[in-house]
PDB file of C-alpha atoms in Angstrom:
ATOM      1  CA  GLN A   1      -0.045  -0.109  -0.023  1.00 86.00           C
ATOM      2  CA  VAL A   2       1.059   3.630  -0.765  1.00 92.00           C
ATOM      3  CA  GLN A   3      -0.372   6.638   1.101  1.00 95.00           C
ATOM      4  CA  LEU A   4      -0.623  10.243  -0.108  1.00 97.00           C
ATOM      5  CA  VAL A   5      -0.837  12.802   2.503  1.00 97.00           C
ATOM      6  CA  GLU A   6      -1.604  16.363   1.509  1.00 97.00           C
ATOM      7  CA  SER A   7      -0.594  19.498   3.730  1.00 97.00           C
ATOM      8  CA  GLY A   8      -0.666  23.290   3.409  1.00 98.00           C
ATOM      9  CA  GLY A   9      -4.129  24.280   3.016  1.00 97.00           C
ATOM     10  CA  GLY A  10      -5.941  26.903   5.082  1.00 97.00           C
ATOM     11  CA  LEU A  11      -7.551  30.236   4.933  1.00 98.00           C
ATOM     12  CA  VAL A  12      -6.200  32.919   2.846  1.00 98.00           C
ATOM     13  CA  GLN A  13      -7.138  36.331   1.667  1.00 98.00           C
ATOM     14  CA  PRO A  14      -7.829  37.185  -2.063  1.00 98.00           C
ATOM     15  CA  GLY A  15      -4.533  37.809  -3.693  1.00 98.00           C
ATOM     16  CA  GLY A  16      -2.538  35.805  -1.206  1.00 98.00           C
ATOM     17  CA  SER A  17      -0.540  32.637  -1.702  1.00 98.00           C
ATOM     18  CA  LEU A  18      -0.376  29.093  -0.321  1.00 98.00           C
ATOM     19  CA  ARG A  19       2.007  26.063  -1.148  1.00 98.00           C
ATOM     20  CA  LEU A  20       0.527  22.667  -0.945  1.00 98.00           C
ATOM     21  CA  SER A  21       2.748  19.450  -0.421  1.00 98.00           C
ATOM     22  CA  CYS A  22       1.732  15.805  -1.223  1.00 97.00           C
ATOM     23  CA  VAL A  23       4.099  13.120   0.043  1.00 97.00           C
ATOM     24  CA  ALA A  24       3.774   9.542  -0.956  1.00 95.00           C
ATOM     25  CA  SER A  25       4.938   6.923   1.340  1.00 94.00           C
ATOM     26  CA  GLY A  26       5.051   3.171   1.406  1.00 90.00           C
ATOM     27  CA  ARG A  27       7.545   0.256   0.403  1.00 88.00           C
ATOM     28  CA  GLY A  28       9.045  -0.834  -2.803  1.00 84.00           C
ATOM     29  CA  PHE A  29       7.247   1.597  -5.155  1.00 88.00           C
ATOM     30  CA  SER A  30       7.850   4.085  -7.952  1.00 89.00           C
ATOM     31  CA  ILE A  31       5.835   6.949  -9.149  1.00 89.00           C
ATOM     32  CA  GLY A  32       4.792   7.933 -12.540  1.00 88.00           C
ATOM     33  CA  GLY A  33       2.446  10.817 -13.032  1.00 90.00           C
ATOM     34  CA  MET A  34       1.362  12.962  -9.915  1.00 93.00           C
ATOM     35  CA  GLY A  35      -1.190  15.817 -10.079  1.00 96.00           C
ATOM     36  CA  TRP A  36      -3.489  17.911  -8.028  1.00 98.00           C
ATOM     37  CA  TYR A  37      -7.327  18.099  -8.496  1.00 98.00           C
ATOM     38  CA  ARG A  38      -9.849  20.083  -6.627  1.00 98.00           C
ATOM     39  CA  LEU A  39     -13.518  19.669  -5.623  1.00 98.00           C
ATOM     40  CA  ALA A  40     -15.611  22.695  -4.923  1.00 95.00           C
ATOM     41  CA  PRO A  41     -19.061  22.801  -3.400  1.00 90.00           C
ATOM     42  CA  GLY A  42     -21.658  22.256  -6.124  1.00 92.00           C
ATOM     43  CA  LYS A  43     -19.022  21.406  -8.741  1.00 95.00           C
ATOM     44  CA  GLU A  44     -17.346  18.357 -10.213  1.00 96.00           C
ATOM     45  CA  ARG A  45     -13.748  17.482  -9.413  1.00 96.00           C
ATOM     46  CA  GLU A  46     -11.498  19.269 -11.816  1.00 97.00           C
ATOM     47  CA  LEU A  47      -7.789  18.770 -12.777  1.00 97.00           C
ATOM     48  CA  VAL A  48      -5.681  21.782 -11.393  1.00 98.00           C
ATOM     49  CA  ALA A  49      -2.239  20.816 -12.515  1.00 98.00           C
ATOM     50  CA  ALA A  50      -0.427  17.549 -13.244  1.00 96.00           C
ATOM     51  CA  PHE A  51       2.843  15.839 -14.188  1.00 91.00           C
ATOM     52  CA  SER A  52       2.643  13.159 -16.863  1.00 83.00           C
ATOM     53  CA  SER A  53       4.781  10.028 -16.541  1.00 74.00           C
ATOM     54  CA  GLY A  54       6.979  11.657 -19.230  1.00 81.00           C
ATOM     55  CA  GLY A  55       7.357  14.756 -17.351  1.00 79.00           C
ATOM     56  CA  THR A  56       5.313  17.283 -19.179  1.00 90.00           C
ATOM     57  CA  THR A  57       2.903  19.402 -17.217  1.00 94.00           C
ATOM     58  CA  ASP A  58      -0.820  20.205 -17.698  1.00 94.00           C
ATOM     59  CA  TYR A  59      -2.743  23.146 -16.148  1.00 96.00           C
ATOM     60  CA  ALA A  60      -6.429  24.085 -16.059  1.00 97.00           C
ATOM     61  CA  ASP A  61      -6.896  27.278 -17.953  1.00 97.00           C
ATOM     62  CA  SER A  62      -8.482  28.960 -14.774  1.00 96.00           C
ATOM     63  CA  VAL A  63      -5.049  28.697 -12.980  1.00 97.00           C
ATOM     64  CA  LYS A  64      -2.349  29.235 -15.743  1.00 97.00           C
ATOM     65  CA  GLY A  65      -0.011  31.820 -14.846  1.00 97.00           C
ATOM     66  CA  ARG A  66      -1.021  31.744 -11.100  1.00 98.00           C
ATOM     67  CA  PHE A  67      -0.273  28.099  -9.969  1.00 98.00           C
ATOM     68  CA  THR A  68       2.874  26.141 -10.475  1.00 97.00           C
ATOM     69  CA  ILE A  69       3.342  22.322  -9.954  1.00 97.00           C
ATOM     70  CA  SER A  70       6.697  20.984  -9.108  1.00 96.00           C
ATOM     71  CA  ARG A  71       7.979  17.743  -7.749  1.00 94.00           C
ATOM     72  CA  ASP A  72      10.974  16.286  -5.859  1.00 94.00           C
ATOM     73  CA  ASN A  73      11.342  12.674  -6.913  1.00 91.00           C
ATOM     74  CA  ALA A  74      13.931  11.958  -4.197  1.00 93.00           C
ATOM     75  CA  LYS A  75      11.260  12.898  -1.603  1.00 94.00           C
ATOM     76  CA  ASN A  76       8.212  11.455  -3.489  1.00 93.00           C
ATOM     77  CA  THR A  77       6.719  14.849  -3.185  1.00 95.00           C
ATOM     78  CA  VAL A  78       4.624  16.873  -5.463  1.00 96.00           C
ATOM     79  CA  TYR A  79       4.001  20.697  -4.763  1.00 97.00           C
ATOM     80  CA  LEU A  80       1.504  23.201  -5.881  1.00 98.00           C
ATOM     81  CA  GLN A  81       2.500  26.822  -5.482  1.00 98.00           C
ATOM     82  CA  MET A  82      -0.697  28.971  -5.609  1.00 98.00           C
ATOM     83  CA  ASN A  83      -0.422  32.701  -6.058  1.00 98.00           C
ATOM     84  CA  SER A  84      -2.910  35.226  -6.752  1.00 98.00           C
ATOM     85  CA  LEU A  85      -5.558  33.296  -5.102  1.00 98.00           C
ATOM     86  CA  LYS A  86      -9.077  33.998  -5.819  1.00 98.00           C
ATOM     87  CA  PRO A  87     -12.433  33.137  -4.011  1.00 97.00           C
ATOM     88  CA  GLU A  88     -13.349  30.767  -6.742  1.00 96.00           C
ATOM     89  CA  ASP A  89     -10.173  28.784  -5.960  1.00 97.00           C
ATOM     90  CA  THR A  90     -11.768  27.772  -2.733  1.00 98.00           C
ATOM     91  CA  ALA A  91     -12.139  23.991  -2.650  1.00 98.00           C
ATOM     92  CA  VAL A  92     -10.642  20.758  -1.307  1.00 98.00           C
ATOM     93  CA  TYR A  93      -7.352  19.895  -3.077  1.00 98.00           C
ATOM     94  CA  SER A  94      -6.356  16.454  -3.575  1.00 98.00           C
ATOM     95  CA  CYS A  95      -3.196  14.911  -5.100  1.00 97.00           C
ATOM     96  CA  ASN A  96      -2.986  11.663  -6.957  1.00 95.00           C
ATOM     97  CA  ALA A  97      -0.234   9.441  -8.291  1.00 94.00           C
ATOM     98  CA  GLY A  98       0.154   6.580 -10.592  1.00 92.00           C
ATOM     99  CA  VAL A  99       2.292   4.153  -8.695  1.00 92.00           C
ATOM    100  CA  TYR A 100       4.063   0.937  -9.692  1.00 91.00           C
ATOM    101  CA  GLN A 101       4.083  -1.501  -6.869  1.00 90.00           C
ATOM    102  CA  GLY A 102       4.077  -5.262  -6.873  1.00 86.00           C
ATOM    103  CA  SER A 103       4.332  -5.495 -10.876  1.00 89.00           C
ATOM    104  CA  MET A 104       1.294  -3.462 -11.127  1.00 90.00           C
ATOM    105  CA  TRP A 105       0.194   0.149 -11.833  1.00 92.00           C
ATOM    106  CA  ARG A 106      -2.326   1.550  -9.456  1.00 93.00           C
ATOM    107  CA  ILE A 107      -3.979   5.144  -8.993  1.00 94.00           C
ATOM    108  CA  TYR A 108      -3.705   6.381  -5.440  1.00 95.00           C
ATOM    109  CA  TRP A 109      -5.438   9.487  -4.025  1.00 97.00           C
ATOM    110  CA  GLY A 110      -4.753  11.562  -0.979  1.00 97.00           C
ATOM    111  CA  LYS A 111      -7.578  12.722   1.441  1.00 97.00           C
ATOM    112  CA  GLY A 112      -7.290  16.266   0.397  1.00 97.00           C
ATOM    113  CA  THR A 113      -6.442  19.653   1.971  1.00 98.00           C
ATOM    114  CA  LEU A 114      -9.024  22.290   2.243  1.00 98.00           C
ATOM    115  CA  VAL A 115      -8.063  25.855   0.709  1.00 98.00           C
ATOM    116  CA  THR A 116     -10.461  28.705   1.446  1.00 98.00           C
ATOM    117  CA  VAL A 117      -9.835  32.136  -0.107  1.00 98.00           C
ATOM    118  CA  SER A 118     -12.022  34.704   1.691  1.00 97.00           C
ATOM    119  CA  SER A 119     -11.521  38.240   3.095  1.00 95.00           C
TER     120      SER A 119
END
């Protein structure tokens, strides 16, 4: 089993910044793609930013130029730097990862961290 644990969420004023982290832990695994998704009240879950297994990045149009995804492979960690936050960015942010373990690929999800943008 592999666990993904997010951190860094909280309450921030519009225009502020937050940095989310997601750490993968377990035994005998390797990670391919990793990404961030968010779920806002009354909306469907949407991709925010992600690395493909080939290393390319993809961003939702609504966050381009404001959010930056990065990763530290040695630490099995993916980050999401969020700048110029807007109230519409309020959501539970979850990370996922494609994990190779036991000769199989699986998708794992974290439980999420709440980001609230409000004055």
